[in-house]
Short mmCIF file of C-alpha atoms and ligand atoms in Angstrom, two decimals:
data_model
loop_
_atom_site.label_atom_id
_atom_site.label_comp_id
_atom_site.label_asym_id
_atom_site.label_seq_id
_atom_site.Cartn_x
_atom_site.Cartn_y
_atom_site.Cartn_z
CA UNK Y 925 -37.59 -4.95 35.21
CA UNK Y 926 -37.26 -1.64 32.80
CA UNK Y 927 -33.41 -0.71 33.47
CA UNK Y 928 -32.92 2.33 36.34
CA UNK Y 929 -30.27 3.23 33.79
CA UNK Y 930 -32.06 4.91 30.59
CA UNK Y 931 -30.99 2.31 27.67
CA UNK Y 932 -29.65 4.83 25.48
CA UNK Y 933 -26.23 3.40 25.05
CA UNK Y 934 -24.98 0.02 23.94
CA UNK Y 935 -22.40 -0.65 26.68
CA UNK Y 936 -19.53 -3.48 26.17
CA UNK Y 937 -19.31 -5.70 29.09
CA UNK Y 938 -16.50 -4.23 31.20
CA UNK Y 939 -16.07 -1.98 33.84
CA UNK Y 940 -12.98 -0.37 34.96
CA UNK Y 941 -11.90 0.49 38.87
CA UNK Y 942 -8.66 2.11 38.03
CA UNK Y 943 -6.71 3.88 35.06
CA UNK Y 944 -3.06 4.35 35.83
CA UNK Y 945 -1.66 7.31 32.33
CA UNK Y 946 -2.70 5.28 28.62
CA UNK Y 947 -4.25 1.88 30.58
CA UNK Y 948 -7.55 0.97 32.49
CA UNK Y 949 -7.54 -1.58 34.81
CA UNK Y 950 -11.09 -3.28 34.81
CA UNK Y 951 -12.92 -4.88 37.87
CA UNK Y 952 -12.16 -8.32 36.60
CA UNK Y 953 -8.65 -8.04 36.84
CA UNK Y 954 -7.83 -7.41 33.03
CA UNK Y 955 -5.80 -4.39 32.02
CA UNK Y 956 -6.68 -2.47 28.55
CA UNK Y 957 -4.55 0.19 26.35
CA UNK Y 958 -6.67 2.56 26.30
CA UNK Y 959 -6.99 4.55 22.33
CA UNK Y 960 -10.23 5.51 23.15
CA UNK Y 961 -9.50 8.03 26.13
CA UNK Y 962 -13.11 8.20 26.58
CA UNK Y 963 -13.61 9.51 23.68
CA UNK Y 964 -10.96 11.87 23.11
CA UNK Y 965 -11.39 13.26 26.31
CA UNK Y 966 -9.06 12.24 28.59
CA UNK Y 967 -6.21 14.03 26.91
CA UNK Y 968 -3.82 13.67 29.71
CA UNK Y 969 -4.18 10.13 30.21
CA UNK Y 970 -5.46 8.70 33.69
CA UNK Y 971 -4.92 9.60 36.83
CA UNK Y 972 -1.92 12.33 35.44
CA UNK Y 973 -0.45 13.47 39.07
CA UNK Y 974 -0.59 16.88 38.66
CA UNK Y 975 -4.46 16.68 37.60
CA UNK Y 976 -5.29 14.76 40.81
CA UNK Y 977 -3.05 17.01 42.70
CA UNK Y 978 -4.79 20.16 41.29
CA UNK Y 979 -8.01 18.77 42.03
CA UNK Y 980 -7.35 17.47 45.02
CA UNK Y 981 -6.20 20.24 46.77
CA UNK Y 982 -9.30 22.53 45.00
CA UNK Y 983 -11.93 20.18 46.09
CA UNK Y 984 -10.78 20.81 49.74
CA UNK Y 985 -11.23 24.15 49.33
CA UNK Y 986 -14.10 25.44 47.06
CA UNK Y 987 -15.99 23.44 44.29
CA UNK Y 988 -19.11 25.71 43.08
CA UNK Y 989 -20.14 29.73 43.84
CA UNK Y 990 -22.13 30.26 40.88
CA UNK Y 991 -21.67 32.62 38.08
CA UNK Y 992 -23.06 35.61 40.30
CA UNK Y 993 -19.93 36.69 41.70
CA UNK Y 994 -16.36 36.64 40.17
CA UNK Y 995 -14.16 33.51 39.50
CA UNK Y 996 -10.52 34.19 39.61
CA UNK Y 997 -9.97 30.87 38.25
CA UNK Y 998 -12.26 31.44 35.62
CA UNK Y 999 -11.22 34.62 34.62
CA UNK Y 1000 -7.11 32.97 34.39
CA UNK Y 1001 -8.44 29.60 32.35
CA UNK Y 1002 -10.25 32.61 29.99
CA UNK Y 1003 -6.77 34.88 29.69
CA UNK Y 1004 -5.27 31.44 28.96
CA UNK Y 1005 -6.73 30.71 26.56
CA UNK Y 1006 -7.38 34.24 24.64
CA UNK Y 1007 -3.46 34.19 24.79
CA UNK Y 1008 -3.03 31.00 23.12
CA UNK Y 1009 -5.89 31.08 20.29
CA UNK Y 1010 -7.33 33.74 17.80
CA UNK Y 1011 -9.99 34.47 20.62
CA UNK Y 1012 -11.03 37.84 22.35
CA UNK Y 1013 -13.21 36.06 24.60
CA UNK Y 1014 -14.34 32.85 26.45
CA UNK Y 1015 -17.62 31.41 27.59
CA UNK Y 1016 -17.13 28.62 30.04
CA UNK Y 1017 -19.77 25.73 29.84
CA UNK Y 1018 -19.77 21.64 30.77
CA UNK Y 1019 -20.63 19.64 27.64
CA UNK Y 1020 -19.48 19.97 23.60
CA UNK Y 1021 -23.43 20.58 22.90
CA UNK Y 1022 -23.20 23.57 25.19
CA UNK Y 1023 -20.48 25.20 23.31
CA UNK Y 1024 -21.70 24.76 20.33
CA UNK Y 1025 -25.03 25.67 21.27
CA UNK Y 1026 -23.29 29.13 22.48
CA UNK Y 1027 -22.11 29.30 19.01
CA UNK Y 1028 -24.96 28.71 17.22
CA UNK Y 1029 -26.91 31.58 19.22
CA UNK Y 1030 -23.69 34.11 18.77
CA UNK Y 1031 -24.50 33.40 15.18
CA UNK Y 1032 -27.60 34.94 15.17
CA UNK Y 1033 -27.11 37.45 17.93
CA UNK Y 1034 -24.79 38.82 15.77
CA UNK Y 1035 -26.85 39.76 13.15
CA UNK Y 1036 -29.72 40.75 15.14
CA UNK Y 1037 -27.18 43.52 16.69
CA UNK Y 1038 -26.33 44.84 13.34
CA UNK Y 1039 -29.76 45.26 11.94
CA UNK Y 1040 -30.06 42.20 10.44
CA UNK Y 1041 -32.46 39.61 12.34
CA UNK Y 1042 -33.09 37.75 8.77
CA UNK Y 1043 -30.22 36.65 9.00
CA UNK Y 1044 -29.79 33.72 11.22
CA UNK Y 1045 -29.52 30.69 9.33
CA UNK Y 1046 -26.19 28.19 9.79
CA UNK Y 1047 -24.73 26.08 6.81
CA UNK Y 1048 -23.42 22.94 8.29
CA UNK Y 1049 -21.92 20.03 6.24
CA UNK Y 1050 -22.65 16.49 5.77
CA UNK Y 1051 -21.63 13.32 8.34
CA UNK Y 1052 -21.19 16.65 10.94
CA UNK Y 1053 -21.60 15.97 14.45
CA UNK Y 1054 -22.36 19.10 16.68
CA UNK Y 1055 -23.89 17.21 20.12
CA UNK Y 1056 -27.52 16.02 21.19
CA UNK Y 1057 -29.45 18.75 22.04
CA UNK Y 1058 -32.23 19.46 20.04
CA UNK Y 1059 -30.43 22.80 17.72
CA UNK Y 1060 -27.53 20.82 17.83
CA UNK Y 1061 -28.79 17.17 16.18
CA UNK Y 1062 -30.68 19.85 14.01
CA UNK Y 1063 -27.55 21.08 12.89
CA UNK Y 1064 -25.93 17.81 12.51
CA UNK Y 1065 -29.12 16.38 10.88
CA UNK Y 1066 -28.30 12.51 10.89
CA UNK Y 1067 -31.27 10.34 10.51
CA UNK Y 1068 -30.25 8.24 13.58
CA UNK Y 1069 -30.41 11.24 15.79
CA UNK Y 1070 -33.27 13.18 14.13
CA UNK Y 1071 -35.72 10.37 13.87
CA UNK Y 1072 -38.89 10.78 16.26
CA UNK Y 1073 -37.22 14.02 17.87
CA UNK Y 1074 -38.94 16.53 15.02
CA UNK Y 1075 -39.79 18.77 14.44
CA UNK Y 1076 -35.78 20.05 14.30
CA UNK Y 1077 -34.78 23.61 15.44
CA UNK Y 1078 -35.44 25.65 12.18
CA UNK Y 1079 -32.38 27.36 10.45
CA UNK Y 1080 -29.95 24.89 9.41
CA UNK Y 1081 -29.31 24.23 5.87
CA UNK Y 1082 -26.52 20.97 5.18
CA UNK Y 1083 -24.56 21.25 2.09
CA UNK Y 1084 -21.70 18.09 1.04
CA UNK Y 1085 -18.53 18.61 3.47
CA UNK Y 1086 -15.79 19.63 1.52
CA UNK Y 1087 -17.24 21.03 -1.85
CA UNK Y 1088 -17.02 25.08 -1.93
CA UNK Y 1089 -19.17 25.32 -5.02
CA UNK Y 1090 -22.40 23.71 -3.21
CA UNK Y 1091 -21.84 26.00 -0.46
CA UNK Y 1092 -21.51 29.04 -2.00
CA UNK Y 1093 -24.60 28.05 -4.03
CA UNK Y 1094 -26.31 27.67 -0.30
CA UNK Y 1095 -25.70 31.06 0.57
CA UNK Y 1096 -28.22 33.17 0.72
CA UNK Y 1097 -29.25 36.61 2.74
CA UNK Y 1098 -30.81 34.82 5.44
CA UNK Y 1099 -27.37 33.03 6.40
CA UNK Y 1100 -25.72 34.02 9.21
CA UNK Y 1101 -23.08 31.35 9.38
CA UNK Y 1102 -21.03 28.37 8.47
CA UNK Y 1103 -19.61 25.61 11.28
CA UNK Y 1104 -18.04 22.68 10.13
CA UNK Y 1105 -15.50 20.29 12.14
CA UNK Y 1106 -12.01 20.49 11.07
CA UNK Y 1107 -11.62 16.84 10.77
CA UNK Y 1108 -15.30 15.04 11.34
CA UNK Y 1109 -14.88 12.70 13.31
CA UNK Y 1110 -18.13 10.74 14.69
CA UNK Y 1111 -18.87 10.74 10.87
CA UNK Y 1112 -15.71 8.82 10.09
CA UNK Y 1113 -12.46 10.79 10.84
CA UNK Y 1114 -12.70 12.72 7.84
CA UNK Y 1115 -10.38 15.31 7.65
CA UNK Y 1116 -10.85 18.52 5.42
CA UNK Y 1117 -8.40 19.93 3.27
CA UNK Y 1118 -6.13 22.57 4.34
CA UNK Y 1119 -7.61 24.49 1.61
CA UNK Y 1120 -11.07 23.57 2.40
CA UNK Y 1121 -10.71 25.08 5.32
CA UNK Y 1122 -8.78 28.64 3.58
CA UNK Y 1123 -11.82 28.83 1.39
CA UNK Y 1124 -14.10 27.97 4.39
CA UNK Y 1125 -12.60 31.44 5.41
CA UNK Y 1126 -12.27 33.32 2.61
CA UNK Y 1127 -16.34 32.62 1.79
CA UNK Y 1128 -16.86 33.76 4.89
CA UNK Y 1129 -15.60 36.82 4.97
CA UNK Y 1130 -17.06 37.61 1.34
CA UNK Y 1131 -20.50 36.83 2.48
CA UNK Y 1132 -20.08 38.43 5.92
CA UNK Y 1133 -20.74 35.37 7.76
CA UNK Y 1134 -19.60 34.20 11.07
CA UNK Y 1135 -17.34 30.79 10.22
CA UNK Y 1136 -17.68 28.62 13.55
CA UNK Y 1137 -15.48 25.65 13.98
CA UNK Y 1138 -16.29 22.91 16.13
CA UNK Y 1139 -13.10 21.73 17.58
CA UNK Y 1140 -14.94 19.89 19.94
CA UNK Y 1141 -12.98 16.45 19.17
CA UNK Y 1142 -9.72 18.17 17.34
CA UNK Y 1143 -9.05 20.49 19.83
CA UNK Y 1144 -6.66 20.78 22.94
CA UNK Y 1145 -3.58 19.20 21.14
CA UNK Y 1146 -5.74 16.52 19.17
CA UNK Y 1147 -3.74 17.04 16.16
CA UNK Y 1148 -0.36 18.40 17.06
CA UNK Y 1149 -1.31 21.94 17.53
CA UNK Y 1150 -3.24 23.12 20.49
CA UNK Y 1151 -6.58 23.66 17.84
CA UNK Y 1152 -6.31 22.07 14.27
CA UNK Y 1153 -7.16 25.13 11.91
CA UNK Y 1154 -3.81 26.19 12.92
CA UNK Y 1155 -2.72 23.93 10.37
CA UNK Y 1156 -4.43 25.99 7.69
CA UNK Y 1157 -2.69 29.19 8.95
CA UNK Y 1158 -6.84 30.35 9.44
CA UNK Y 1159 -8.70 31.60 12.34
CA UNK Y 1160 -12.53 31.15 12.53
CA UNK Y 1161 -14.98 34.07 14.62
CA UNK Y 1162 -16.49 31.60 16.71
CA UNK Y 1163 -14.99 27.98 18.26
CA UNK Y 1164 -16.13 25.14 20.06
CA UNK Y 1165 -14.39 23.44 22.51
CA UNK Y 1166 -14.60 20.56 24.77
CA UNK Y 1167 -13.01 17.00 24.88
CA UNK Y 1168 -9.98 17.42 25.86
CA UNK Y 1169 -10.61 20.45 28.01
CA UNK Y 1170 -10.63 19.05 31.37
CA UNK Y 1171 -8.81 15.91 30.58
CA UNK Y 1172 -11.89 14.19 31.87
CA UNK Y 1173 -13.34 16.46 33.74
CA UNK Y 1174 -16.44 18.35 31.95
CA UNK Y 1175 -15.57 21.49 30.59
CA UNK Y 1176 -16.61 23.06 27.62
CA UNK Y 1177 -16.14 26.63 26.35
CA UNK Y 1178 -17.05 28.67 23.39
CA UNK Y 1179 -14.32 30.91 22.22
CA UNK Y 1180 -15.20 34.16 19.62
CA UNK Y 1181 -13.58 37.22 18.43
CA UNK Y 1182 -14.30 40.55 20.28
CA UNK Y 1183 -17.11 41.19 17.41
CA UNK Y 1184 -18.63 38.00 17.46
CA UNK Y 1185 -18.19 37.72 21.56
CA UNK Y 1186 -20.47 41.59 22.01
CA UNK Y 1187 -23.05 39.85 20.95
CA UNK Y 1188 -23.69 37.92 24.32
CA UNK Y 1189 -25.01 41.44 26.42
CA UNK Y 1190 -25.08 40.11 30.14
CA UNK Y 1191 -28.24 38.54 30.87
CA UNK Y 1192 -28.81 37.28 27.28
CA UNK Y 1193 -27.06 33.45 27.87
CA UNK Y 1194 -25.61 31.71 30.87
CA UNK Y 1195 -25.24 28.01 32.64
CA UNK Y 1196 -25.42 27.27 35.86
CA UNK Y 1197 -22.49 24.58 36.07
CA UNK Y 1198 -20.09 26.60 33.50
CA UNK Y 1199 -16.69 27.91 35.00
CA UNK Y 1200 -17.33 26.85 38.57
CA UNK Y 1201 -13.87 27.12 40.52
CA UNK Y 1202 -13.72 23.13 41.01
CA UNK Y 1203 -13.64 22.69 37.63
CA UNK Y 1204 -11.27 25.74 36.51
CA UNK Y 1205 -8.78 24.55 38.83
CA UNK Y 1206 -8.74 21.58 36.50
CA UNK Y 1207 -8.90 23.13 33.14
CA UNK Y 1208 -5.88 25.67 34.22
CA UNK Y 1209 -3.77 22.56 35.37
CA UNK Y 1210 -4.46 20.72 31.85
CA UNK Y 1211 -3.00 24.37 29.95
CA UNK Y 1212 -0.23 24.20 32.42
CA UNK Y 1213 0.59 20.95 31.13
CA UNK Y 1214 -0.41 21.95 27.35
CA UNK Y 1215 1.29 25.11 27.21
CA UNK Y 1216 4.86 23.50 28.45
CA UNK Y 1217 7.76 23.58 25.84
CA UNK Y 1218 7.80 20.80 24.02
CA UNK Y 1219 4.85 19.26 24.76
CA UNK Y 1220 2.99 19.76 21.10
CA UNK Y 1221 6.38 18.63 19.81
CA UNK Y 1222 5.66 14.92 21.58
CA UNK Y 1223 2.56 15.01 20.67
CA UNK Y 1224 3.38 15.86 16.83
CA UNK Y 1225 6.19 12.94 17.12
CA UNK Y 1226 4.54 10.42 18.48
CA UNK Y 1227 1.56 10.83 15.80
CA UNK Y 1228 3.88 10.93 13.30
CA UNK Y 1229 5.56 7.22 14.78
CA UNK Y 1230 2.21 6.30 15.24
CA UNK Y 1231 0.85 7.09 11.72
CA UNK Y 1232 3.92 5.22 10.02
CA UNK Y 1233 3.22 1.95 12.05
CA UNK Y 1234 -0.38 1.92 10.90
CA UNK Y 1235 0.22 2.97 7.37
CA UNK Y 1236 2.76 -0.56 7.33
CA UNK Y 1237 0.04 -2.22 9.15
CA UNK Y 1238 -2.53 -1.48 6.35
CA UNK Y 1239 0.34 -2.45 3.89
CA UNK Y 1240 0.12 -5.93 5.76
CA UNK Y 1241 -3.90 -6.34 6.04
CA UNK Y 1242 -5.16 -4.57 2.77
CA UNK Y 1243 -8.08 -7.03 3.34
CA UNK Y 1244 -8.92 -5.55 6.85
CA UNK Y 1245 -8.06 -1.60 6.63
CA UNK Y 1246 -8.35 -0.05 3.40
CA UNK Y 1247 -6.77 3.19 4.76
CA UNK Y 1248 -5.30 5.35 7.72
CA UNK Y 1249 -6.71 9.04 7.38
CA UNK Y 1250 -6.96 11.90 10.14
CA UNK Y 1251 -4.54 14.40 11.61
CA UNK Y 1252 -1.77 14.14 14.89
CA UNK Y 1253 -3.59 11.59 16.93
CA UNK Y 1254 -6.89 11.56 15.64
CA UNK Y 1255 -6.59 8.28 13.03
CA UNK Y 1256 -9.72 6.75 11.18
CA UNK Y 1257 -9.18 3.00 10.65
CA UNK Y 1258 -11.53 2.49 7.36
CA UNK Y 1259 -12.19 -1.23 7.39
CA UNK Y 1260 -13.05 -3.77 5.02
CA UNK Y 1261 -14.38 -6.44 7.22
CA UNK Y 1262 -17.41 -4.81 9.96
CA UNK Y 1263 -15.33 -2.24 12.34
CA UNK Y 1264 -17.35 -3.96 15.32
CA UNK Y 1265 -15.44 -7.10 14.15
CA UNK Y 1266 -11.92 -5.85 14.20
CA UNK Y 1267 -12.88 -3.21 18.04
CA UNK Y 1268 -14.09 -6.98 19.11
CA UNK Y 1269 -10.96 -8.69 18.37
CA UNK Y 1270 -8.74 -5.49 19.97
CA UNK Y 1271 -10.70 -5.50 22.75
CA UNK Y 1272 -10.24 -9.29 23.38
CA UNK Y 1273 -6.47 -8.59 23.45
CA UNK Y 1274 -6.13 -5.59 25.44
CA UNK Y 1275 -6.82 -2.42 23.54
CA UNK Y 1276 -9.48 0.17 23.17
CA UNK Y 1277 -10.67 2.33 20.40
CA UNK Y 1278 -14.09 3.62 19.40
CA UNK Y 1279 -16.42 3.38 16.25
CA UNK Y 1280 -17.08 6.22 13.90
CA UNK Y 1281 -19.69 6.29 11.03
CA UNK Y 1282 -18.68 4.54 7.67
CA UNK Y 1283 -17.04 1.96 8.85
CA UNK Y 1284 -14.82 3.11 10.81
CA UNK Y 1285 -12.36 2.76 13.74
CA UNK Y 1286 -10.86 5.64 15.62
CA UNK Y 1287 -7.85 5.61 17.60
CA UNK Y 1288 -7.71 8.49 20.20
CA UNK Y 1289 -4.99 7.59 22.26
CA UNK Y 1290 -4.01 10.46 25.18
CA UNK Y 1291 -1.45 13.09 23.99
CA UNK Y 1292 1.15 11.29 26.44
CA UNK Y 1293 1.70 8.06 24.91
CA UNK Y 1294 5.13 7.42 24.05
CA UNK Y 1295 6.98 4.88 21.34
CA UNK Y 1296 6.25 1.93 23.94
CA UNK Y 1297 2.46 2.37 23.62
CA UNK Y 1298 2.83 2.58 20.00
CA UNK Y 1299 4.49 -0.99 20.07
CA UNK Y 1300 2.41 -2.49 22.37
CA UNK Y 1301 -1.04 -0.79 20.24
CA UNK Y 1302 0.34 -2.03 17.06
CA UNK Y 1303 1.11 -5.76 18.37
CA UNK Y 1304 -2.49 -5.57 19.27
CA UNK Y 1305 -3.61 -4.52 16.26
CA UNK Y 1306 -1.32 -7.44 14.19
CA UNK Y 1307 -2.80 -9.59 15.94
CA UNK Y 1308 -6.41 -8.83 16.12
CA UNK Y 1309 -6.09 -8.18 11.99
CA UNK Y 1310 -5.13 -11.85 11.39
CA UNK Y 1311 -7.67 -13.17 13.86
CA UNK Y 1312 -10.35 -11.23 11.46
CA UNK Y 1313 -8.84 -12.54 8.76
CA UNK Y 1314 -9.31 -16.33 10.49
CA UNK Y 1315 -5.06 -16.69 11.13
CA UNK Y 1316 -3.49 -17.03 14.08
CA UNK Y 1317 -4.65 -15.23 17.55
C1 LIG F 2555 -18.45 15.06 21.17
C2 LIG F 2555 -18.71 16.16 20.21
C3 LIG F 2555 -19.72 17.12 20.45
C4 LIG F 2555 -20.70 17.01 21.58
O1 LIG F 2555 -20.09 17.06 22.82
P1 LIG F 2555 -20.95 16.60 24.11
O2 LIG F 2555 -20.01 16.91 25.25
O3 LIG F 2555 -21.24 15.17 23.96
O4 LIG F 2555 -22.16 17.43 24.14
C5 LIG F 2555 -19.85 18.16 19.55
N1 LIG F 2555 -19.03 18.26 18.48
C6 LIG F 2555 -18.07 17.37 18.22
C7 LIG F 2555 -17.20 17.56 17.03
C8 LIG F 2555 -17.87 16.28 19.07
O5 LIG F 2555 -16.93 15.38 18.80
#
């Protein structure tokens, strides 16, 4: 029989009941650390007691009104956030797609409203991953997610991530933007420079183009700082966010500057699911745990523990990871032997990670592990090296 499940996925054989903080406990009785978070989503870890409490106590009073009438919760999680970020403004949505989708149309809004409707097309960069709608694969333009889905949303034009030069030389007066992903990470944790990103900004702004950043993946804490181009000391128009939003739950929002943000005249975009109070109440308990003192700080610390384990680890296998690369706790695993190889060999010993493009593992542990997870992921990780490597278990 055809499944009832669309097979779009490739789904290891497990199952988990129950996740108790960084662990999963599956059906069959075996417990798993978890550095996959569901794909850098569950940012708090599992189960966090406050979440459930928040949620909890929301879903026994009001889940979903609809974006016709006001949202106090809504309106708080978008103060929030303006506070803590270079944003004006916040459009609540469910999925990373969504956001960035919201982005891509700001983008050309934007020009439209100032007299220019030539201008609408978005430079994006190579190995990007911007979701699976169809202006969104468009943008990201990999072959496995283009092929048989043409033709693509026109209006996207892909230029090598990290070279200036080739996208300067892209420019031209039909483009309306640039979006790029602080540190890619479906296309292999690759991070950009610092000063990728500066000039990122700087072209920007001499072009008059919007400069999006999807900080899908990198932000909510990802890296160390609540959204990774704070690293660069930079601040893009127009932002992306999801993951780690709702901790699990699915909340997405695009964030812009006041100029960028006018563009969206009331009537012109909206979502049905976006900002309902069931899942506000969530997203304002994950910033209430974000925003406490100190909390970045752990984060930052434990990456940095974290990071210095697997650099000595690579030291040990040079014939299974060739490096360590990413930001705060966002780490690329480049292997030598096949990356399903090594996540097969974790995964028989307890811990979870996810592939990336290239040949790649990523490690996306919650923001609350502490030193003891760290030990326990990197005994895992020992081991499961020399069992690719045919010693030991
Ligand atoms: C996951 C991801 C998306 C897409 O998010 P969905 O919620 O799957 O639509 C977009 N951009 C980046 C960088 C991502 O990591």
């Amino acid at each position: 029989m055809f499944p009832a499940v669309m097979p779009t996925y490739a789904r290891a054989n497990v199952a988990f009941e129950k996740g108790e903080g960084p662990y999963l406990h599956a059906t069959d009785g075996r417990r798993f650390l978890d550095f996959g978070a569901g794909i850098a989503v569950v940012s708090l870890g599992h189960a966090h007691p406050y979440l459930v409490k928040v949620l909890q106590k929301q879903a026994a009073k009001l889940w979903h009104t609809s974006n016709l009438y006001e949202i106090p919760e809504q309106q708080r999680l978008g103060e929030r956030l303006v506070k803590h970020t270079f944003a004006d403004s916040v459009f609540f949505c469910t999925t990373g797609a969504e956001a960035m989708e919201c982005a891509f149309k700001i983008a050309r809004k934007y020009h439209y409203e100032a007299g220019h409707p030539e201008k609408y097309r978005v430079i994006t960069c190579q190995g990007a991953f911007h979701g699976r709608t169809l202006a969104t694969i468009s943008a990201g333009r990999q072959a496995k997610h283009v092929t048989g889905f043409g033709p693509l949303v026109e209006g996207f034009d892909q230029v090598p991530f990290g070279n200036l030069n080739e996208l300067r030389n892209a420019i031209t007066d039909e483009t309306a933007a640039i979006v790029a992903e602080p540190v890619q990470g479906e296309g292999g944790i690759n991070p950009a420079s610092l000063d990728y990103l500066r000039g990122l900004r700087q072209t920007a702004d001499e072009y008059g183009l919007l400069l999006i950043l999807d900080e899908v993946q990198t932000g909510m804490g990802r890296t160390g700082k609540l959204f990774a181009h704070e690293w660069a000391g930079i601040e893009p128009d127009v932002m992306g966010v999801a993951k780690g939003l709702g901790s699990g739950f699915a909340i997405a929002a695009c964030l812009a500057k006041e100029h960028a943000a006018r563009a969206l005249t009331p009537g012109s975009h909206g979502t049905t699911f976006g900002g309902n109070p069931l899942a506000m109440a969530v997203g304002n308990a994950v910033m209430d745990v974000m925003t406490e003192d100190g909390f970045l700080d752990r984060v930052d610390a434990v990456a940095e523990l974290l990071w210095r384990r697997l650099q000595g680890l690579a030291h040990f296998h040079p014939e299974v990871i060739e490096e360590v690369r990413g930001a705060g706790l966002m780490i690329g695993l480049k292997c030598k032997v096949p990356n399903t190889e090594l996540l097969d060999a974790m995964f028989e010993r307890g811990l979870l990670a996810v592939p990336a493009a290239n040949n790649v593992i990523r490690l996306l542990p919650p923001l609350i592990i502490e030193e003891i997870h760290v030990n326990e992921a990197l005994a895992i990780l020992d081991r499961a090296c020399m069992a690719v490597k045919g010693e030991g278990s």
